[in-house]
PDB file of C-alpha atoms in Angstrom:
ATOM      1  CA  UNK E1421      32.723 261.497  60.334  1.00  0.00           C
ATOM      2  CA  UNK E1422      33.941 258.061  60.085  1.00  0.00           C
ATOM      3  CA  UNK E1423      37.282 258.746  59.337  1.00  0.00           C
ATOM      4  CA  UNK E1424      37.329 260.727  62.667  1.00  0.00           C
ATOM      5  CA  UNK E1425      35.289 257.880  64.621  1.00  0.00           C
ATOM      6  CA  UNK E1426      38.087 255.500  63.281  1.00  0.00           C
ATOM      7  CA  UNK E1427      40.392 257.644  64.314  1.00  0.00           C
ATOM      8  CA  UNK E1428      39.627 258.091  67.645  1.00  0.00           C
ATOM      9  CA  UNK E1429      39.208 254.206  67.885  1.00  0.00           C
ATOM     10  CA  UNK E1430      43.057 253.591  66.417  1.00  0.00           C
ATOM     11  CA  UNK E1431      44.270 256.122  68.827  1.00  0.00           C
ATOM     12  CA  UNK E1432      42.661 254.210  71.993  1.00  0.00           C
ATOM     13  CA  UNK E1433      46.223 252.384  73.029  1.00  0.00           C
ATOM     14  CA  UNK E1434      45.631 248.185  72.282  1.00  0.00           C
ATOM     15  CA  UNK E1435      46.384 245.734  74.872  1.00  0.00           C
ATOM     16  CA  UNK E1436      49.532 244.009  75.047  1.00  0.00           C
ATOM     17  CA  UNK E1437      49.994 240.534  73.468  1.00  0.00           C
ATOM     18  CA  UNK E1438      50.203 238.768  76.567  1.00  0.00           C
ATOM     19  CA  UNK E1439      47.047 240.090  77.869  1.00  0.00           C
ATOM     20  CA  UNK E1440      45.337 239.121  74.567  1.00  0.00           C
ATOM     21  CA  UNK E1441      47.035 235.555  74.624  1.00  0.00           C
ATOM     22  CA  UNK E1442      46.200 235.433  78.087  1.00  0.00           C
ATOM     23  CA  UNK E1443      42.460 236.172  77.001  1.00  0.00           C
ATOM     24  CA  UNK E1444      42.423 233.623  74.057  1.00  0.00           C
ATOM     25  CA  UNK E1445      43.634 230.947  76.558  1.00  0.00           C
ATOM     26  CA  UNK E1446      41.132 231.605  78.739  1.00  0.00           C
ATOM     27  CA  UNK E1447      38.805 231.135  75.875  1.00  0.00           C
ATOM     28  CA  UNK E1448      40.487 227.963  74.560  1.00  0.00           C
ATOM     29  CA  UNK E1449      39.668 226.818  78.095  1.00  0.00           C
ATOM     30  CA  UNK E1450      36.220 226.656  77.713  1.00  0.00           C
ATOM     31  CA  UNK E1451      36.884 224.205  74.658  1.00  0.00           C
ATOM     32  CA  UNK E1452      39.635 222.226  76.453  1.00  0.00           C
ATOM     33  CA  UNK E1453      37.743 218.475  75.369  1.00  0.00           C
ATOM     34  CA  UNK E1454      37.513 219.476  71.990  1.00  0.00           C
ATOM     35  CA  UNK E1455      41.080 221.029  71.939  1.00  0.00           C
ATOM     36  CA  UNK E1456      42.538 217.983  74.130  1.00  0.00           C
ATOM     37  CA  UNK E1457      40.274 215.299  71.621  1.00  0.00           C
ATOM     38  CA  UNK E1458      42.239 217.149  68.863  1.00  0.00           C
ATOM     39  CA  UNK E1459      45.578 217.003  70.045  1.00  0.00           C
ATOM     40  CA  UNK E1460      45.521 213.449  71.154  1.00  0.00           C
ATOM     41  CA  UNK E1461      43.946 212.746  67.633  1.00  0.00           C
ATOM     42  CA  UNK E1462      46.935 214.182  66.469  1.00  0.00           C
ATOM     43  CA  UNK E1463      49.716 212.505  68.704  1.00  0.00           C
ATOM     44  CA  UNK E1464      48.229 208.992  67.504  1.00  0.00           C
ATOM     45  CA  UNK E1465      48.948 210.384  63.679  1.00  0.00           C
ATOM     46  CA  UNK E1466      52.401 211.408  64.551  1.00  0.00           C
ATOM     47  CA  UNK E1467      53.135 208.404  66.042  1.00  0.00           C
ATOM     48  CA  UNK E1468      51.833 206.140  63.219  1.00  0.00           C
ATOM     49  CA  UNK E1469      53.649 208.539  60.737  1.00  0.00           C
ATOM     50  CA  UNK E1470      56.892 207.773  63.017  1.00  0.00           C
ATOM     51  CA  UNK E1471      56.137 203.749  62.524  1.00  0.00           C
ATOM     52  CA  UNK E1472      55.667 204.429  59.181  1.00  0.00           C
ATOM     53  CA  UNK E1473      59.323 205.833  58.915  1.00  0.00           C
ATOM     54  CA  UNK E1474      60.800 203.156  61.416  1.00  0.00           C
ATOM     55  CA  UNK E1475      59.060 200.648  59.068  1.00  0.00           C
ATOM     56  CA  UNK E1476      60.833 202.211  56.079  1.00  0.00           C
ATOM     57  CA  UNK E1477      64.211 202.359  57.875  1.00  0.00           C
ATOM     58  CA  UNK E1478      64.150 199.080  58.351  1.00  0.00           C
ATOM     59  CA  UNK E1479      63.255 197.820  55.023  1.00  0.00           C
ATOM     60  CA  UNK E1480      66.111 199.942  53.723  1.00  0.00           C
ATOM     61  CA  UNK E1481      68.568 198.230  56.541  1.00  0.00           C
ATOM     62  CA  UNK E1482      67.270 195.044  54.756  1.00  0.00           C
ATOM     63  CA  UNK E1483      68.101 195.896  51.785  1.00  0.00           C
ATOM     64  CA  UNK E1484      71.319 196.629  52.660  1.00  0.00           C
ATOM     65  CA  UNK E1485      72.099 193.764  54.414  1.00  0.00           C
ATOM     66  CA  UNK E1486      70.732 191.060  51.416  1.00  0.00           C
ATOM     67  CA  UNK E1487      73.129 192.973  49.180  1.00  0.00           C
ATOM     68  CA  UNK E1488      76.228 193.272  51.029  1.00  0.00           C
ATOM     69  CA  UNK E1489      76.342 190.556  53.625  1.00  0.00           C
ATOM     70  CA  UNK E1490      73.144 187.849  53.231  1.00  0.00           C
ATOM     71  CA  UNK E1491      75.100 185.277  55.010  1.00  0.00           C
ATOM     72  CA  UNK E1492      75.216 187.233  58.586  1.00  0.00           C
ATOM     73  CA  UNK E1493      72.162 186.916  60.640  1.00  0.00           C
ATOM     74  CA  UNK E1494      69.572 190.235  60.095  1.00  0.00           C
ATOM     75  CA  UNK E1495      68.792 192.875  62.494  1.00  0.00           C
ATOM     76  CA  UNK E1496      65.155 192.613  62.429  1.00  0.00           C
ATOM     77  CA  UNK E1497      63.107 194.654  65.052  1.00  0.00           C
ATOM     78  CA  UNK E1498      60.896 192.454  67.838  1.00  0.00           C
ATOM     79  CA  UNK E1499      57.871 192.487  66.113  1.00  0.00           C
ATOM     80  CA  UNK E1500      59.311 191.338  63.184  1.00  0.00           C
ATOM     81  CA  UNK E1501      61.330 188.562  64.633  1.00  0.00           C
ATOM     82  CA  UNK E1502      58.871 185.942  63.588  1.00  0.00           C
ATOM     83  CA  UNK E1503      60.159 186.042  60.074  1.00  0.00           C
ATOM     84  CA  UNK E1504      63.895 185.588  60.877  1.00  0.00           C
ATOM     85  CA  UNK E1505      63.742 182.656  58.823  1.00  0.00           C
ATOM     86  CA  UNK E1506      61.969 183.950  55.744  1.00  0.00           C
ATOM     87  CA  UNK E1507      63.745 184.683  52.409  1.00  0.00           C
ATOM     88  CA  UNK E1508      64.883 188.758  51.739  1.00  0.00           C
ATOM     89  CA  UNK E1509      61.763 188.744  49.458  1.00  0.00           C
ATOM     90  CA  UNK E1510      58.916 187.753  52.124  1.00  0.00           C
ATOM     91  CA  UNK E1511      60.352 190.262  54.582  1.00  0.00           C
ATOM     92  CA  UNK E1512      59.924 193.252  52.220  1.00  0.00           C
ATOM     93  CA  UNK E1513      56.769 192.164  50.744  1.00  0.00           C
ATOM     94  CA  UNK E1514      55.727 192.135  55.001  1.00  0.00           C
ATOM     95  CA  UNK E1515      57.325 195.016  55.799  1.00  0.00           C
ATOM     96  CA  UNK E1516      55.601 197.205  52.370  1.00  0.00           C
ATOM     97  CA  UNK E1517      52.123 195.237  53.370  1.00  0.00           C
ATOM     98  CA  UNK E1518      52.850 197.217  57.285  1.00  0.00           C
ATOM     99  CA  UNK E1519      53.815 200.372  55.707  1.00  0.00           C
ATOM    100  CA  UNK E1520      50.461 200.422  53.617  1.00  0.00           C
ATOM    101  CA  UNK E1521      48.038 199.518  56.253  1.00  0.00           C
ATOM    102  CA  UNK E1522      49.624 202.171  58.600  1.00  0.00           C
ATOM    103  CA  UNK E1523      49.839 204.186  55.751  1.00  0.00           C
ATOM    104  CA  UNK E1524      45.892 203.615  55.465  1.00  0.00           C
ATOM    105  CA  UNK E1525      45.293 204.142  59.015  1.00  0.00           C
ATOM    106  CA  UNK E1526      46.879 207.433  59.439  1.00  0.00           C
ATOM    107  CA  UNK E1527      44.405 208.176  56.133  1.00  0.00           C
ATOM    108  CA  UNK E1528      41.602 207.448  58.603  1.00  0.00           C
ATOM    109  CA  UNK E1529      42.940 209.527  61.385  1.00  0.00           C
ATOM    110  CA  UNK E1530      43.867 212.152  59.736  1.00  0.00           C
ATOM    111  CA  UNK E1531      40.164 212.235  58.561  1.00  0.00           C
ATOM    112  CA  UNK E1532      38.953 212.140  61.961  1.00  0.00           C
ATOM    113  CA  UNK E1533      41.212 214.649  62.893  1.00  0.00           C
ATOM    114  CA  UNK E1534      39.888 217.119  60.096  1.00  0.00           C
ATOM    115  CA  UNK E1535      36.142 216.337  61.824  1.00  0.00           C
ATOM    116  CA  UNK E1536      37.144 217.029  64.911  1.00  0.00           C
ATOM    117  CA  UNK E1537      38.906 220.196  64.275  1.00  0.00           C
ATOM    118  CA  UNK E1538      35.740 221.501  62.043  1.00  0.00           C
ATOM    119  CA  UNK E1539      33.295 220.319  64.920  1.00  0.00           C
ATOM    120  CA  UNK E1540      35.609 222.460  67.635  1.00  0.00           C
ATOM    121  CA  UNK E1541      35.686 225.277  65.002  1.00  0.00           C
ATOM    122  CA  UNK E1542      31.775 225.729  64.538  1.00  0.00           C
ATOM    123  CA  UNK E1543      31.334 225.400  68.268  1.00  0.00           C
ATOM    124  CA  UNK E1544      33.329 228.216  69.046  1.00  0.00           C
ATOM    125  CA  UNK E1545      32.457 230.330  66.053  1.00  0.00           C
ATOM    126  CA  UNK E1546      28.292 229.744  66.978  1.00  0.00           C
ATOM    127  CA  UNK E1547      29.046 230.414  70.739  1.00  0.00           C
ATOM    128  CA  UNK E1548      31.027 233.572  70.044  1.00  0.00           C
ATOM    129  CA  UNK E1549      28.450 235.117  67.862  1.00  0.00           C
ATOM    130  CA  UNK E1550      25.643 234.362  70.699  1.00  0.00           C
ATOM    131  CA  UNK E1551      28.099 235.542  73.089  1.00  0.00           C
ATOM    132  CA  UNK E1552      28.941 238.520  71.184  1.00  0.00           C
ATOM    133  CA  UNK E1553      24.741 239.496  70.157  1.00  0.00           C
ATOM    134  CA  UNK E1554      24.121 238.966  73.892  1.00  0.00           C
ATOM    135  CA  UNK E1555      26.226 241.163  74.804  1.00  0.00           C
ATOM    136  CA  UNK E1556      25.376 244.139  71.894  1.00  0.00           C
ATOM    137  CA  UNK E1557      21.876 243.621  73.343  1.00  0.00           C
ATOM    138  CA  UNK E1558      22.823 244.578  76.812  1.00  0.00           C
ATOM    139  CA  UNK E1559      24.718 247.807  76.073  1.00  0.00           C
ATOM    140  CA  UNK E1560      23.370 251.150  76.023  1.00  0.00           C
ATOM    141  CA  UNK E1561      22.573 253.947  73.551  1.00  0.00           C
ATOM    142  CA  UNK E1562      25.403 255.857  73.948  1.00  0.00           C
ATOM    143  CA  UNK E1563      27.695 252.929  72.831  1.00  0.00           C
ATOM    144  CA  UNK E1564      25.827 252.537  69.395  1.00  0.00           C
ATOM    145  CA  UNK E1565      25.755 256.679  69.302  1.00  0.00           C
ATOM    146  CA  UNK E1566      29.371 256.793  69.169  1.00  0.00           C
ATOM    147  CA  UNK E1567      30.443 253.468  67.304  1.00  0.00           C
ATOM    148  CA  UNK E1568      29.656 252.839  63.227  1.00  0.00           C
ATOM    149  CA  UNK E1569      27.844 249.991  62.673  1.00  0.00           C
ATOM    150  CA  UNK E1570      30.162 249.021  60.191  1.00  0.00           C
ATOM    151  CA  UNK E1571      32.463 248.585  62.802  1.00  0.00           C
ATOM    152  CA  UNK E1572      29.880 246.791  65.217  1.00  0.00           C
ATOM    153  CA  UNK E1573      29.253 244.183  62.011  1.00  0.00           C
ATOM    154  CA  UNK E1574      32.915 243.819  61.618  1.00  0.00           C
ATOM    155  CA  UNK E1575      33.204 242.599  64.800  1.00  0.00           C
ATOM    156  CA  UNK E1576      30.607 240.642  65.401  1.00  0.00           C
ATOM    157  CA  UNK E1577      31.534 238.543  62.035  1.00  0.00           C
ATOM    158  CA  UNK E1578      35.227 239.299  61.083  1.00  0.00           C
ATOM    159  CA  UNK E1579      36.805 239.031  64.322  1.00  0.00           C
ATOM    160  CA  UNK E1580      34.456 236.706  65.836  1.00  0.00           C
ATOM    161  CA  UNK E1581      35.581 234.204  63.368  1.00  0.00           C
ATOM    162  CA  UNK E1582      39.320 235.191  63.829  1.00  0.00           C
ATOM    163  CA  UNK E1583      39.142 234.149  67.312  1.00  0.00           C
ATOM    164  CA  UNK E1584      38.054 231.105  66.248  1.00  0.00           C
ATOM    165  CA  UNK E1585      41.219 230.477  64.288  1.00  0.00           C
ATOM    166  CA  UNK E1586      43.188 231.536  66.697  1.00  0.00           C
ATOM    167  CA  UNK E1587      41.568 228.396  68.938  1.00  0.00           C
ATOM    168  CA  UNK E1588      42.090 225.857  66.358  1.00  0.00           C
ATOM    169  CA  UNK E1589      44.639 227.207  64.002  1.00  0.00           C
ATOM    170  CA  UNK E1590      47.078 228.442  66.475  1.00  0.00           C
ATOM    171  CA  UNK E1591      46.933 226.905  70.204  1.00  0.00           C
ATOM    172  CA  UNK E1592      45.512 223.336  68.687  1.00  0.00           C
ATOM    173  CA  UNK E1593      48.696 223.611  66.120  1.00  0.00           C
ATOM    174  CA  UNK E1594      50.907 224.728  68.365  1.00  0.00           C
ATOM    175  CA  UNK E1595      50.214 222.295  70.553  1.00  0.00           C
ATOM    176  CA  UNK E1596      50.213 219.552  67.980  1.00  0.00           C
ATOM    177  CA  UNK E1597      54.275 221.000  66.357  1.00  0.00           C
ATOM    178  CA  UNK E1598      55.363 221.040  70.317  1.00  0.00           C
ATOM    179  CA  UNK E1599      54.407 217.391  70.932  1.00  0.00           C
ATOM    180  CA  UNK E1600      55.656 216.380  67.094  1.00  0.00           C
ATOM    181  CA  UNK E1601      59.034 217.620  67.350  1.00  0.00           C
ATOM    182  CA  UNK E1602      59.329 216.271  70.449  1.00  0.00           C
ATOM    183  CA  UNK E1603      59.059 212.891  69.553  1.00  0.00           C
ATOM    184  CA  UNK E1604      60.485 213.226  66.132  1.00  0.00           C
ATOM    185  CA  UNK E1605      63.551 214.972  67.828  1.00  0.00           C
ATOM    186  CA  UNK E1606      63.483 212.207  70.673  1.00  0.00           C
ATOM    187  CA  UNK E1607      63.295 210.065  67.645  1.00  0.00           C
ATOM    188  CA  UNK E1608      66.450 211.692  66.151  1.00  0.00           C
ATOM    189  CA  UNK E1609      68.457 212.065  69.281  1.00  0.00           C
ATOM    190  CA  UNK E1610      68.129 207.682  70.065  1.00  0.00           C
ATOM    191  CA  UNK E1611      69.659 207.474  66.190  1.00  0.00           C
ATOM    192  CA  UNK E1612      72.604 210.381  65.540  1.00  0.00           C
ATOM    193  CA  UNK E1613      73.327 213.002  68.074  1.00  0.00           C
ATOM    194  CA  UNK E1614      75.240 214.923  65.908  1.00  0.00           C
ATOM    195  CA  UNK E1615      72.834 214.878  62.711  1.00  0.00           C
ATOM    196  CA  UNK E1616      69.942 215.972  65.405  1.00  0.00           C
ATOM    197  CA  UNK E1617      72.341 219.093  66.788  1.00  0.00           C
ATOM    198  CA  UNK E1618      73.028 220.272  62.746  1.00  0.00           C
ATOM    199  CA  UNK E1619      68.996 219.473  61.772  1.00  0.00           C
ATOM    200  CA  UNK E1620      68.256 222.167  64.808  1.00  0.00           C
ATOM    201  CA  UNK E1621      71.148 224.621  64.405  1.00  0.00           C
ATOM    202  CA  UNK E1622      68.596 226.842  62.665  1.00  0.00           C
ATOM    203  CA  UNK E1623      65.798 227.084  65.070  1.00  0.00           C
ATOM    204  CA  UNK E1624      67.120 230.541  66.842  1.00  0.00           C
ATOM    205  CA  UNK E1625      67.449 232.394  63.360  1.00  0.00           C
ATOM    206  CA  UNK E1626      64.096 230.836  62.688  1.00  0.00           C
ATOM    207  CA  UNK E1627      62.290 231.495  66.211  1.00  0.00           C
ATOM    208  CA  UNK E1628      64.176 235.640  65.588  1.00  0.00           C
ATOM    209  CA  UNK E1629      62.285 235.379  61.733  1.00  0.00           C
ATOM    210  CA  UNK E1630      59.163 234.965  63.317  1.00  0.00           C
ATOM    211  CA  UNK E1631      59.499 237.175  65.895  1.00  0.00           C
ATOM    212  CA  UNK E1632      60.659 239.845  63.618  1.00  0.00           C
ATOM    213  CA  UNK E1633      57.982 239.126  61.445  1.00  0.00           C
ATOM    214  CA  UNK E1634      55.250 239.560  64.047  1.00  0.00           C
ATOM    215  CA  UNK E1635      56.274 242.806  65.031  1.00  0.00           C
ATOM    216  CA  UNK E1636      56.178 244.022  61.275  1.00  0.00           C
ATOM    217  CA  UNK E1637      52.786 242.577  60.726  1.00  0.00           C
ATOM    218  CA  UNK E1638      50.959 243.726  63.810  1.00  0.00           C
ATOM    219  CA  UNK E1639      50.456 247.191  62.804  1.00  0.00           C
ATOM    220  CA  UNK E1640      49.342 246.615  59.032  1.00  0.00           C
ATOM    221  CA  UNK E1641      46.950 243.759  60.273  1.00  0.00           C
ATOM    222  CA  UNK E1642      45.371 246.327  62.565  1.00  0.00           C
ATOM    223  CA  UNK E1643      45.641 249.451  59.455  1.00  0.00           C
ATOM    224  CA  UNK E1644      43.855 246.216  57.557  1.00  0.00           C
ATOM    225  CA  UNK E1645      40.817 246.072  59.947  1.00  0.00           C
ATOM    226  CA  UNK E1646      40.434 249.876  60.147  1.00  0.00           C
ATOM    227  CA  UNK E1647      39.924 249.521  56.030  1.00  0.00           C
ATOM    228  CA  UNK E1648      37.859 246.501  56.686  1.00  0.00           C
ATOM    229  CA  UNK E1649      35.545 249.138  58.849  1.00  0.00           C
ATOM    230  CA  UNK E1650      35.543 251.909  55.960  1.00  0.00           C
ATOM    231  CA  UNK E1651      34.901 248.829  53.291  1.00  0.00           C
ATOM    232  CA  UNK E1652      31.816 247.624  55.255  1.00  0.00           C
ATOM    233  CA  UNK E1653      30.360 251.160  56.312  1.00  0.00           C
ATOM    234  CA  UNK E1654      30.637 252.216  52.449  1.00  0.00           C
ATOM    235  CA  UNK E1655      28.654 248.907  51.847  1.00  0.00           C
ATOM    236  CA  UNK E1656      25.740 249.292  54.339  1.00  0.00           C
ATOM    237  CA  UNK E1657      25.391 253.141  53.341  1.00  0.00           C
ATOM    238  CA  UNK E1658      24.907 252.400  49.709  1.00  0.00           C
ATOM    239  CA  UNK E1659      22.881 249.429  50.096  1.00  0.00           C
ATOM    240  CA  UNK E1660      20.541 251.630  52.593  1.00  0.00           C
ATOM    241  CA  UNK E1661      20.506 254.534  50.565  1.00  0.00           C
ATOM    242  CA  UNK E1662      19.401 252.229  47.026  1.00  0.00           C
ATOM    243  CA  UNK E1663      15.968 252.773  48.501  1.00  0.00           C
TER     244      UNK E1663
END
């Protein structure tokens, strides 16, 4: 018998991906401060990781320049103008003393970042169990007559918290890589056009890898959830039946 319930519930045809996505947004919009708090969280860590960088770069330029030509005047950036006049030394000791307190800063956003994105996660995971209980309470007989409770428990706990990293593991990152490789690619393009063109040659053979990826996945994820169903309804018979 539950081989043929989970049968019949494979053979029900699943909604397309876009109407899931589509769902899942809809979802994320309910949560769009937390998800927005994240993502700006995480545009402030990219850009002090980019400073960080730019503050390397530089200190490498200086380098340079004391070794090959120390009599020519130095590039320095403008917030570093104030030391024209200081010897090769001072500038690198300033420029390392930058580099470790954004360095240390990015430490403490990063940290706030990880509360945030726990904080958004429980929120959703709590309100999608309520959401999900208030709704088994409100459906009739017939529903529980024909569906396992294995199944019912699987989906009030496994998927439930699936959702939930689909709203902070996939549209928060996603969000997050979009805005990073913009500015590290805006970044790229203001210092070699060329070098930026060769670093992205490989984004269409990996954006076809994913896709092609996806589409071999899909079905075993949803053969994995079926098992999940026999695993749990093999569980909650013995258990029952110890008595």
């Amino acid at each position: 018998m539950p081989t043929s319930d989970i049968s019949a519930l494979s053979s029900v045809e699943p909604p397309s991906n876009w109407s899931l996505i589509s769902r899942m947004l809809g979802l994320s919009w309910r949560y769009r401060w937390g998800c927005t708090q994240v993502v700006l969280l995480q545009i402030v860590v990219v850009a002090f990781g980019l400073g960080g960088l730019g503050l390397t770069g530089v200190g490498i330029d200086l380098i340079g320049h004391e070794l090959q030509s120390p009599e020519t005047p130095r590039h320095l950036p403008a917030l570093l103008r104030f030391a024209q006049e200081w010897s090769g030394i001072q500038i690198l000791v300033l420029i390392a003393g930058c580099i470790l307190a954004v360095a240390l800063v990015t430490a403490a956003l990063r940290y706030a970042t990880a509360i945030a994105v726990a904080s958004l996660s429980q929120q959703v995971l709590v309100q999608l169990r309520s959401d999900v209980y208030d709704k088994l309470q409100r459906l009739s007989f017939r529903f529980f007559d024909r569906s396992q409770s294995s199944s019912i428990i699987n989906r009030a706990a496994g998927d439930v918290n699936a959702v939930r990293q689909f709203v902070d593991g996939v549209i928060v990152k996603v969000l997050t890589v979009v805005l990073s490789l913009a500015v590290y690619v805006a970044y790229m393009w203001s210092m070699h056009v060329l070098l930026t063109l060769v670093c992205l040659a490989t984004s269409p053979l990996l954006w076809w890898a994913a896709a092609r990826f996806s589409r071999i996945v899909q079905p075993e994820y949803i053969k994995g959830g079926e098992l999940v169903d026999r695993m749990v309804l093999t569980l909650v018979e013995n258990v029952q039946g110890i008595s």
